[in-house]
């Protein structure tokens, strides 16, 4: 085989050919088209907003991962199309591909693309610019929100005006010069940085200009958008099944999950941001019915707020709080002011009975099991009524 070289970003109206094995036949398929746009686009599978190239060549299931060629060089990789539209496909441009490959070569894994962690508003209105004390000729965007878990939070404040990034002036609509007469949102400049690198951010604050060197890195969402190659995390106690909220969890409600899933959980999945490192939204997903949880059967799809008056950080923290409980009773505070109170010893004993009845092999998922093995052995010793078969199954 002969390797193909990576090329550059094609210009508008230049012709490209997409090669792959899409549905509709067995032989290799070549479809042609021209470049229509070059701009940041939402990557469906990558859950990122990065530069993409829009082309009018047909990209169908089976094309993904195939090269987009211009003469004898690869200018992109086909990866998605626009639903309910004709011949609008997208390819990943070479700078994104190279950034990904450099991550893997240098760190042994994909780290992610950097972001400033800012939500910005355009300043195209003259009255707004006057209020922000922007003199004529000065351009920039207004900071409306700063992510609390970023280095940006140390330097930039709400109502600052971001004027430039790494010396590139930012227009009032949030764009910077790209090439020729093309413009692109300044997020692209940030995303091309490697994790740990710094960027020079020029801001206007109370009419005075400031410059800050801000350390950049990727931001993980509070509610994961994808869980590729990962089984769901869970913890079962007295029949109560606890799990972190993820978008794949909500996808179980069907293709229209954003309409059919619980509204509060859906809103948090789409809009909530973490305030602490390692934070998760822990949900009581269902109740496996038993005498121990009688009266609590309808408590499902509710966020767990506290265990014994201690705020919950994530599922691992909840499991630790349950395992380390020294009180006679254990209390779970849920959203809407709902409360679950159980006799702790009786609940521990009931857990094994419930597992056996539902043929569930473990109390915790594999990703939490390593830290839970010792605790599970302690549970078995404390449970005099536990049958041998159940104890072996839990281990």
CSV table of C-alpha atoms in Angstrom, one decimal:
chain,number,residue,atom,x,y,z
A,1,UNK,CA,0.0,0.0,0.0
A,2,UNK,CA,1.1,3.6,-0.6
A,3,UNK,CA,0.3,6.1,2.1
A,4,UNK,CA,-1.4,9.4,1.2
A,5,UNK,CA,-0.1,12.7,2.4
A,6,UNK,CA,-2.2,15.2,4.4
A,7,UNK,CA,-2.8,18.5,2.5
A,8,UNK,CA,-4.1,21.9,3.5
A,9,UNK,CA,-7.6,23.3,4.1
A,10,UNK,CA,-9.2,23.7,0.7
A,11,UNK,CA,-10.6,27.0,-0.4
A,12,UNK,CA,-14.3,27.7,-1.1
A,13,UNK,CA,-15.5,26.2,-4.4
A,14,UNK,CA,-12.5,23.8,-4.8
A,15,UNK,CA,-13.5,20.3,-5.8
A,16,UNK,CA,-13.0,17.3,-3.5
A,17,UNK,CA,-13.7,13.6,-3.9
A,18,UNK,CA,-15.0,11.5,-1.0
A,19,UNK,CA,-14.0,7.8,-1.0
A,20,UNK,CA,-15.6,5.0,1.0
A,21,UNK,CA,-17.9,2.1,1.2
A,22,UNK,CA,-21.4,3.6,1.8
A,23,UNK,CA,-24.6,1.7,1.8
A,24,UNK,CA,-26.0,0.8,-1.6
A,25,UNK,CA,-23.3,-1.6,-2.9
A,26,UNK,CA,-20.2,-3.5,-2.1
A,27,UNK,CA,-17.6,-1.8,-4.3
A,28,UNK,CA,-15.7,1.3,-3.5
A,29,UNK,CA,-17.6,4.5,-4.0
A,30,UNK,CA,-16.3,7.9,-5.1
A,31,UNK,CA,-18.5,11.0,-4.8
A,32,UNK,CA,-17.5,14.5,-5.8
A,33,UNK,CA,-18.4,17.9,-4.6
A,34,UNK,CA,-17.2,21.4,-3.9
A,35,UNK,CA,-16.3,23.1,-0.6
A,36,UNK,CA,-19.3,25.3,0.5
A,37,UNK,CA,-18.2,26.5,4.0
A,38,UNK,CA,-15.3,26.3,6.4
A,39,UNK,CA,-16.5,27.1,10.0
A,40,UNK,CA,-16.8,25.6,13.5
A,41,UNK,CA,-19.5,23.0,13.6
A,42,UNK,CA,-21.0,20.7,16.3
A,43,UNK,CA,-19.3,17.3,16.1
A,44,UNK,CA,-22.1,14.8,16.9
A,45,UNK,CA,-19.9,11.9,18.0
A,46,UNK,CA,-17.0,14.0,19.4
A,47,UNK,CA,-19.4,16.2,21.4
A,48,UNK,CA,-17.2,19.2,20.4
A,49,UNK,CA,-17.6,22.4,18.5
A,50,UNK,CA,-14.6,22.4,16.1
A,51,UNK,CA,-13.7,23.5,12.6
A,52,UNK,CA,-15.3,21.5,9.9
A,53,UNK,CA,-15.6,21.7,6.1
A,54,UNK,CA,-19.0,21.6,4.5
A,55,UNK,CA,-19.2,20.0,1.1
A,56,UNK,CA,-22.1,19.2,-1.3
A,57,UNK,CA,-20.9,15.6,-1.9
A,58,UNK,CA,-23.2,12.9,-0.7
A,59,UNK,CA,-22.0,11.4,2.6
A,60,UNK,CA,-24.0,8.4,3.7
A,61,UNK,CA,-23.7,5.7,6.4
A,62,UNK,CA,-20.5,3.8,5.5
A,63,UNK,CA,-18.7,6.9,4.3
A,64,UNK,CA,-17.5,7.9,7.8
A,65,UNK,CA,-13.8,7.5,8.2
A,66,UNK,CA,-13.1,7.6,4.5
A,67,UNK,CA,-10.7,10.2,3.1
A,68,UNK,CA,-11.7,13.4,1.2
A,69,UNK,CA,-9.2,13.8,-1.6
A,70,UNK,CA,-8.0,16.8,-3.6
A,71,UNK,CA,-5.7,15.6,-6.3
A,72,UNK,CA,-3.3,13.2,-4.5
A,73,UNK,CA,-3.6,14.6,-1.0
A,74,UNK,CA,-6.0,14.0,1.9
A,75,UNK,CA,-7.8,17.3,2.9
A,76,UNK,CA,-10.2,15.7,5.4
A,77,UNK,CA,-12.1,12.7,6.7
A,78,UNK,CA,-15.8,12.3,6.1
A,79,UNK,CA,-17.8,12.0,9.4
A,80,UNK,CA,-21.4,13.3,9.3
A,81,UNK,CA,-24.1,14.9,7.2
A,82,UNK,CA,-27.0,17.2,7.9
A,83,UNK,CA,-30.3,15.4,8.4
A,84,UNK,CA,-33.3,16.5,6.3
A,85,UNK,CA,-31.1,18.3,3.9
A,86,UNK,CA,-29.8,17.4,0.4
A,87,UNK,CA,-26.1,16.8,-0.1
A,88,UNK,CA,-24.8,18.7,2.9
A,89,UNK,CA,-21.9,16.7,4.3
A,90,UNK,CA,-19.0,17.5,6.6
A,91,UNK,CA,-15.4,16.4,6.7
A,92,UNK,CA,-12.9,16.9,9.4
A,93,UNK,CA,-10.1,19.2,8.2
A,94,UNK,CA,-6.4,18.4,8.5
A,95,UNK,CA,-5.6,20.8,11.4
A,96,UNK,CA,-8.1,18.9,13.6
A,97,UNK,CA,-6.7,15.5,12.4
A,98,UNK,CA,-3.1,16.6,13.2
A,99,UNK,CA,-4.1,17.9,16.6
A,100,UNK,CA,-5.7,14.6,17.5
A,101,UNK,CA,-2.7,12.6,16.2
A,102,UNK,CA,-0.2,14.8,18.1
A,103,UNK,CA,-2.2,14.2,21.3
A,104,UNK,CA,-1.9,10.5,20.9
A,105,UNK,CA,1.8,10.5,19.9
A,106,UNK,CA,2.9,12.8,22.8
A,107,UNK,CA,0.6,11.6,25.6
A,108,UNK,CA,-0.4,8.1,24.5
A,109,UNK,CA,-4.1,9.0,24.5
A,110,UNK,CA,-6.6,11.6,23.2
A,111,UNK,CA,-6.6,14.5,25.6
A,112,UNK,CA,-9.2,16.8,23.9
A,113,UNK,CA,-9.4,20.3,22.5
A,114,UNK,CA,-8.9,23.4,24.6
A,115,UNK,CA,-11.5,26.0,25.5
A,116,UNK,CA,-11.4,29.3,27.4
A,117,UNK,CA,-14.6,28.3,29.3
A,118,UNK,CA,-16.3,31.6,28.3
A,119,UNK,CA,-19.9,32.3,27.2
A,120,UNK,CA,-19.8,35.5,25.2
A,121,UNK,CA,-22.3,37.9,23.7
A,122,UNK,CA,-21.8,40.0,20.5
A,123,UNK,CA,-21.3,43.7,20.9
A,124,UNK,CA,-22.8,44.8,17.6
A,125,UNK,CA,-25.1,47.3,19.2
A,126,UNK,CA,-23.7,50.8,19.5
A,127,UNK,CA,-25.4,51.6,22.8
A,128,UNK,CA,-24.0,48.4,24.4
A,129,UNK,CA,-20.5,49.4,23.3
A,130,UNK,CA,-20.9,52.9,24.7
A,131,UNK,CA,-22.1,51.4,28.0
A,132,UNK,CA,-19.0,49.2,28.1
A,133,UNK,CA,-16.8,52.2,27.5
A,134,UNK,CA,-15.5,50.9,24.2
A,135,UNK,CA,-14.0,53.9,22.2
A,136,UNK,CA,-14.8,54.1,18.4
A,137,UNK,CA,-12.9,51.6,16.5
A,138,UNK,CA,-12.5,49.1,19.4
A,139,UNK,CA,-14.1,45.7,18.9
A,140,UNK,CA,-14.6,42.6,21.0
A,141,UNK,CA,-17.2,40.4,22.7
A,142,UNK,CA,-18.9,40.7,26.1
A,143,UNK,CA,-18.2,38.0,28.7
A,144,UNK,CA,-21.6,36.8,30.1
A,145,UNK,CA,-20.4,33.7,31.9
A,146,UNK,CA,-17.1,32.2,33.1
A,147,UNK,CA,-16.7,28.5,33.8
A,148,UNK,CA,-15.6,28.1,37.4
A,149,UNK,CA,-13.3,25.1,36.9
A,150,UNK,CA,-10.9,26.8,34.5
A,151,UNK,CA,-7.8,29.0,34.8
A,152,UNK,CA,-9.8,31.7,33.0
A,153,UNK,CA,-11.9,32.1,36.1
A,154,UNK,CA,-8.8,33.5,37.9
A,155,UNK,CA,-8.3,36.3,35.4
A,156,UNK,CA,-11.5,37.1,33.5
A,157,UNK,CA,-14.7,38.4,35.0
A,158,UNK,CA,-18.3,38.7,33.9
A,159,UNK,CA,-18.9,41.9,31.9
A,160,UNK,CA,-15.3,42.0,30.7
A,161,UNK,CA,-14.9,42.6,26.9
A,162,UNK,CA,-12.5,40.2,25.2
A,163,UNK,CA,-10.6,42.3,22.6
A,164,UNK,CA,-8.0,39.9,21.2
A,165,UNK,CA,-6.6,36.4,21.6
A,166,UNK,CA,-2.9,35.8,21.0
A,167,UNK,CA,-2.7,39.2,19.3
A,168,UNK,CA,-5.6,38.5,16.8
A,169,UNK,CA,-8.3,41.2,17.1
A,170,UNK,CA,-11.8,39.9,17.7
A,171,UNK,CA,-14.7,41.6,15.8
A,172,UNK,CA,-17.9,42.6,17.5
A,173,UNK,CA,-19.5,39.3,16.2
A,174,UNK,CA,-16.8,37.2,17.8
A,175,UNK,CA,-14.9,36.4,14.6
A,176,UNK,CA,-11.2,36.8,13.6
A,177,UNK,CA,-9.5,36.9,10.3
A,178,UNK,CA,-9.0,33.5,8.8
A,179,UNK,CA,-7.8,33.8,5.2
A,180,UNK,CA,-8.4,36.1,2.3
A,181,UNK,CA,-11.8,37.6,3.1
A,182,UNK,CA,-13.0,34.7,5.2
A,183,UNK,CA,-13.6,35.0,8.9
A,184,UNK,CA,-14.0,32.4,11.7
A,185,UNK,CA,-15.0,32.5,15.3
A,186,UNK,CA,-12.1,33.0,17.7
A,187,UNK,CA,-12.9,29.7,19.4
A,188,UNK,CA,-11.0,28.1,16.6
A,189,UNK,CA,-7.7,29.8,17.7
A,190,UNK,CA,-8.3,28.5,21.2
A,191,UNK,CA,-9.1,24.9,20.1
A,192,UNK,CA,-5.8,24.7,18.2
A,193,UNK,CA,-3.8,25.1,21.4
A,194,UNK,CA,-2.6,22.0,23.2
A,195,UNK,CA,-3.7,21.2,26.7
A,196,UNK,CA,-1.5,23.0,29.2
A,197,UNK,CA,-0.4,25.8,26.8
A,198,UNK,CA,-1.2,29.4,27.6
A,199,UNK,CA,-2.9,32.0,25.5
A,200,UNK,CA,-2.6,35.8,25.7
A,201,UNK,CA,-6.1,37.3,26.3
A,202,UNK,CA,-6.6,41.1,26.0
A,203,UNK,CA,-9.7,42.4,27.8
A,204,UNK,CA,-11.3,45.7,28.5
A,205,UNK,CA,-12.5,46.1,32.1
A,206,UNK,CA,-14.1,49.3,33.4
A,207,UNK,CA,-12.7,51.2,30.4
A,208,UNK,CA,-9.1,50.0,31.0
A,209,UNK,CA,-7.2,47.4,28.9
A,210,UNK,CA,-5.6,44.4,30.6
A,211,UNK,CA,-3.6,41.4,29.3
A,212,UNK,CA,-3.6,38.0,30.9
A,213,UNK,CA,-1.7,34.7,30.1
A,214,UNK,CA,-4.4,32.1,30.6
A,215,UNK,CA,-3.6,28.4,30.8
A,216,UNK,CA,-5.9,26.4,28.5
A,217,UNK,CA,-7.3,22.9,28.6
A,218,UNK,CA,-10.4,20.8,27.7
A,219,UNK,CA,-13.5,21.0,29.8
A,220,UNK,CA,-15.5,17.9,30.7
A,221,UNK,CA,-19.2,18.4,30.8
A,222,UNK,CA,-21.1,17.7,34.1
A,223,UNK,CA,-23.4,15.2,32.2
A,224,UNK,CA,-21.4,13.1,29.7
A,225,UNK,CA,-22.7,13.3,26.2
A,226,UNK,CA,-21.3,9.9,25.1
A,227,UNK,CA,-20.1,6.8,27.0
A,228,UNK,CA,-18.3,5.0,24.2
A,229,UNK,CA,-16.8,1.6,25.2
A,230,UNK,CA,-17.9,2.1,28.8
A,231,UNK,CA,-20.5,0.2,30.7
A,232,UNK,CA,-22.9,2.2,33.0
A,233,UNK,CA,-21.8,2.9,36.6
A,234,UNK,CA,-24.3,1.8,39.3
A,235,UNK,CA,-24.5,1.1,43.0
A,236,UNK,CA,-27.4,-0.9,44.6
A,237,UNK,CA,-28.3,-0.5,48.3
A,238,UNK,CA,-31.5,-2.0,49.8
A,239,UNK,CA,-33.0,-2.2,46.3
A,240,UNK,CA,-32.3,1.5,45.4
A,241,UNK,CA,-30.4,1.7,42.2
A,242,UNK,CA,-28.1,4.7,42.0
A,243,UNK,CA,-26.3,5.8,38.8
A,244,UNK,CA,-24.7,9.0,37.4
A,245,UNK,CA,-26.8,11.0,35.0
A,246,UNK,CA,-25.6,10.7,31.4
A,247,UNK,CA,-27.2,11.5,28.0
A,248,UNK,CA,-27.1,7.8,27.0
A,249,UNK,CA,-29.1,7.2,30.2
A,250,UNK,CA,-31.8,9.6,28.9
A,251,UNK,CA,-31.6,8.1,25.4
A,252,UNK,CA,-33.4,5.0,26.9
A,253,UNK,CA,-36.5,7.1,26.6
A,254,UNK,CA,-36.3,6.8,22.8
A,255,UNK,CA,-35.4,9.0,19.8
A,256,UNK,CA,-37.5,11.9,21.3
A,257,UNK,CA,-35.8,11.6,24.7
A,258,UNK,CA,-35.6,15.4,25.0
A,259,UNK,CA,-39.4,15.4,25.0
A,260,UNK,CA,-40.2,12.2,26.8
A,261,UNK,CA,-37.5,12.1,29.5
A,262,UNK,CA,-38.0,13.8,32.9
A,263,UNK,CA,-37.8,17.5,32.2
A,264,UNK,CA,-35.5,18.4,35.1
A,265,UNK,CA,-33.0,15.7,34.3
A,266,UNK,CA,-33.1,16.7,30.6
A,267,UNK,CA,-32.4,20.4,31.4
A,268,UNK,CA,-29.5,19.5,33.6
A,269,UNK,CA,-28.1,17.2,31.0
A,270,UNK,CA,-28.2,20.0,28.4
A,271,UNK,CA,-27.3,23.1,30.4
A,272,UNK,CA,-25.8,22.3,33.8
A,273,UNK,CA,-22.1,22.9,34.4
A,274,UNK,CA,-19.9,21.4,37.1
A,275,UNK,CA,-18.8,23.5,40.1
A,276,UNK,CA,-16.4,21.1,41.6
A,277,UNK,CA,-13.8,18.7,40.1
A,278,UNK,CA,-15.2,15.1,39.9
A,279,UNK,CA,-18.8,16.3,40.3
A,280,UNK,CA,-21.6,14.1,39.0
A,281,UNK,CA,-25.4,14.2,39.2
A,282,UNK,CA,-26.3,11.0,41.0
A,283,UNK,CA,-29.8,9.8,40.2
A,284,UNK,CA,-32.0,7.2,42.0
A,285,UNK,CA,-33.0,5.5,38.8
A,286,UNK,CA,-35.3,2.8,40.1
A,287,UNK,CA,-36.4,0.8,43.2
A,288,UNK,CA,-36.2,-3.0,43.2
A,289,UNK,CA,-39.2,-3.8,45.4
A,290,UNK,CA,-38.7,-5.4,48.7
A,291,UNK,CA,-40.2,-5.2,52.2
A,292,UNK,CA,-37.3,-3.0,53.3
A,293,UNK,CA,-38.2,-0.2,50.8
A,294,UNK,CA,-42.0,-0.5,51.1
A,295,UNK,CA,-43.6,2.9,50.5
A,296,UNK,CA,-40.6,4.2,48.5
A,297,UNK,CA,-41.5,2.3,45.3
A,298,UNK,CA,-42.5,5.4,43.3
A,299,UNK,CA,-39.3,7.4,44.1
A,300,UNK,CA,-37.5,7.1,40.8
A,301,UNK,CA,-35.7,9.5,38.4
A,302,UNK,CA,-34.8,11.8,41.2
A,303,UNK,CA,-31.4,13.4,42.0
A,304,UNK,CA,-29.7,12.4,45.2
A,305,UNK,CA,-28.7,15.5,47.1
A,306,UNK,CA,-27.3,14.3,50.5
A,307,UNK,CA,-26.6,11.2,52.5
A,308,UNK,CA,-26.8,11.7,56.3
A,309,UNK,CA,-26.8,15.5,55.7
A,310,UNK,CA,-23.6,15.4,53.7
A,311,UNK,CA,-23.7,16.8,50.1
A,312,UNK,CA,-23.0,14.2,47.5
A,313,UNK,CA,-20.1,14.8,45.0
A,314,UNK,CA,-20.4,11.8,42.8
A,315,UNK,CA,-21.5,8.1,42.8
A,316,UNK,CA,-18.2,6.9,44.4
A,317,UNK,CA,-18.7,9.4,47.2
A,318,UNK,CA,-22.3,8.2,47.8
A,319,UNK,CA,-21.1,4.6,47.9
A,320,UNK,CA,-18.4,5.5,50.4
A,321,UNK,CA,-20.9,7.4,52.6
A,322,UNK,CA,-23.1,4.3,52.7
A,323,UNK,CA,-20.2,1.9,53.4
A,324,UNK,CA,-18.9,4.2,56.2
A,325,UNK,CA,-22.2,4.8,57.9
A,326,UNK,CA,-22.0,4.5,61.7
A,327,UNK,CA,-25.5,5.5,62.5
A,328,UNK,CA,-28.4,3.3,63.3
A,329,UNK,CA,-30.4,4.8,60.4
A,330,UNK,CA,-29.3,6.1,57.0
A,331,UNK,CA,-31.0,9.0,55.3
A,332,UNK,CA,-31.0,10.0,51.7
A,333,UNK,CA,-32.2,13.5,50.7
A,334,UNK,CA,-33.6,13.7,47.2
A,335,UNK,CA,-34.8,16.6,45.1
A,336,UNK,CA,-38.2,18.0,45.7
A,337,UNK,CA,-37.6,17.6,49.5
A,338,UNK,CA,-38.2,13.8,49.3
A,339,UNK,CA,-36.5,11.7,52.0
A,340,UNK,CA,-35.6,8.1,52.3
A,341,UNK,CA,-34.8,6.7,55.8
A,342,UNK,CA,-33.8,3.1,56.4
A,343,UNK,CA,-32.5,1.0,59.3
A,344,UNK,CA,-28.9,0.7,58.2
A,345,UNK,CA,-28.2,-2.9,59.4
A,346,UNK,CA,-31.6,-4.2,58.0
A,347,UNK,CA,-30.9,-2.4,54.7
A,348,UNK,CA,-27.5,-4.1,54.4
A,349,UNK,CA,-28.9,-7.5,55.0
A,350,UNK,CA,-31.8,-6.9,52.5
A,351,UNK,CA,-29.3,-5.9,49.8
A,352,UNK,CA,-28.1,-9.5,49.3
A,353,UNK,CA,-31.7,-10.9,49.4
A,354,UNK,CA,-32.7,-8.4,46.7
A,355,UNK,CA,-29.6,-9.3,44.5
A,356,UNK,CA,-30.5,-13.0,44.7
A,357,UNK,CA,-34.1,-12.4,43.8
A,358,UNK,CA,-33.2,-10.3,40.7
A,359,UNK,CA,-30.2,-12.4,39.7
A,360,UNK,CA,-27.9,-9.4,39.9
A,361,UNK,CA,-24.3,-10.6,40.4
A,362,UNK,CA,-22.8,-7.5,42.1
A,363,UNK,CA,-23.8,-4.5,44.2
A,364,UNK,CA,-21.5,-2.1,42.3
A,365,UNK,CA,-20.4,-1.7,38.7
A,366,UNK,CA,-17.0,-2.9,37.6
A,367,UNK,CA,-15.5,0.6,37.5
A,368,UNK,CA,-16.4,1.0,41.3
A,369,UNK,CA,-15.8,-2.6,42.3
A,370,UNK,CA,-12.1,-2.4,42.9
A,371,UNK,CA,-12.5,0.2,45.6
A,372,UNK,CA,-15.5,-1.7,47.0
A,373,UNK,CA,-14.2,-5.3,47.3
A,374,UNK,CA,-13.0,-4.8,50.8
A,375,UNK,CA,-16.2,-3.3,51.9
A,376,UNK,CA,-18.2,-6.0,50.3
A,377,UNK,CA,-16.3,-8.6,52.2
A,378,UNK,CA,-17.1,-6.8,55.4
A,379,UNK,CA,-20.7,-6.7,54.5
A,380,UNK,CA,-20.7,-10.5,54.0
A,381,UNK,CA,-19.1,-11.1,57.4
A,382,UNK,CA,-21.7,-8.9,59.0
A,383,UNK,CA,-24.6,-10.6,57.3
A,384,UNK,CA,-25.3,-13.8,59.3
A,385,UNK,CA,-28.4,-14.6,57.3
A,386,UNK,CA,-26.6,-14.4,53.9
A,387,UNK,CA,-26.8,-17.6,52.0
A,388,UNK,CA,-23.5,-19.1,50.7
A,389,UNK,CA,-24.6,-18.9,47.1
A,390,UNK,CA,-25.4,-15.2,47.3
A,391,UNK,CA,-22.1,-14.4,49.0
A,392,UNK,CA,-20.2,-16.2,46.3
A,393,UNK,CA,-22.1,-14.4,43.6
A,394,UNK,CA,-21.4,-11.0,45.1
A,395,UNK,CA,-17.7,-11.7,45.3
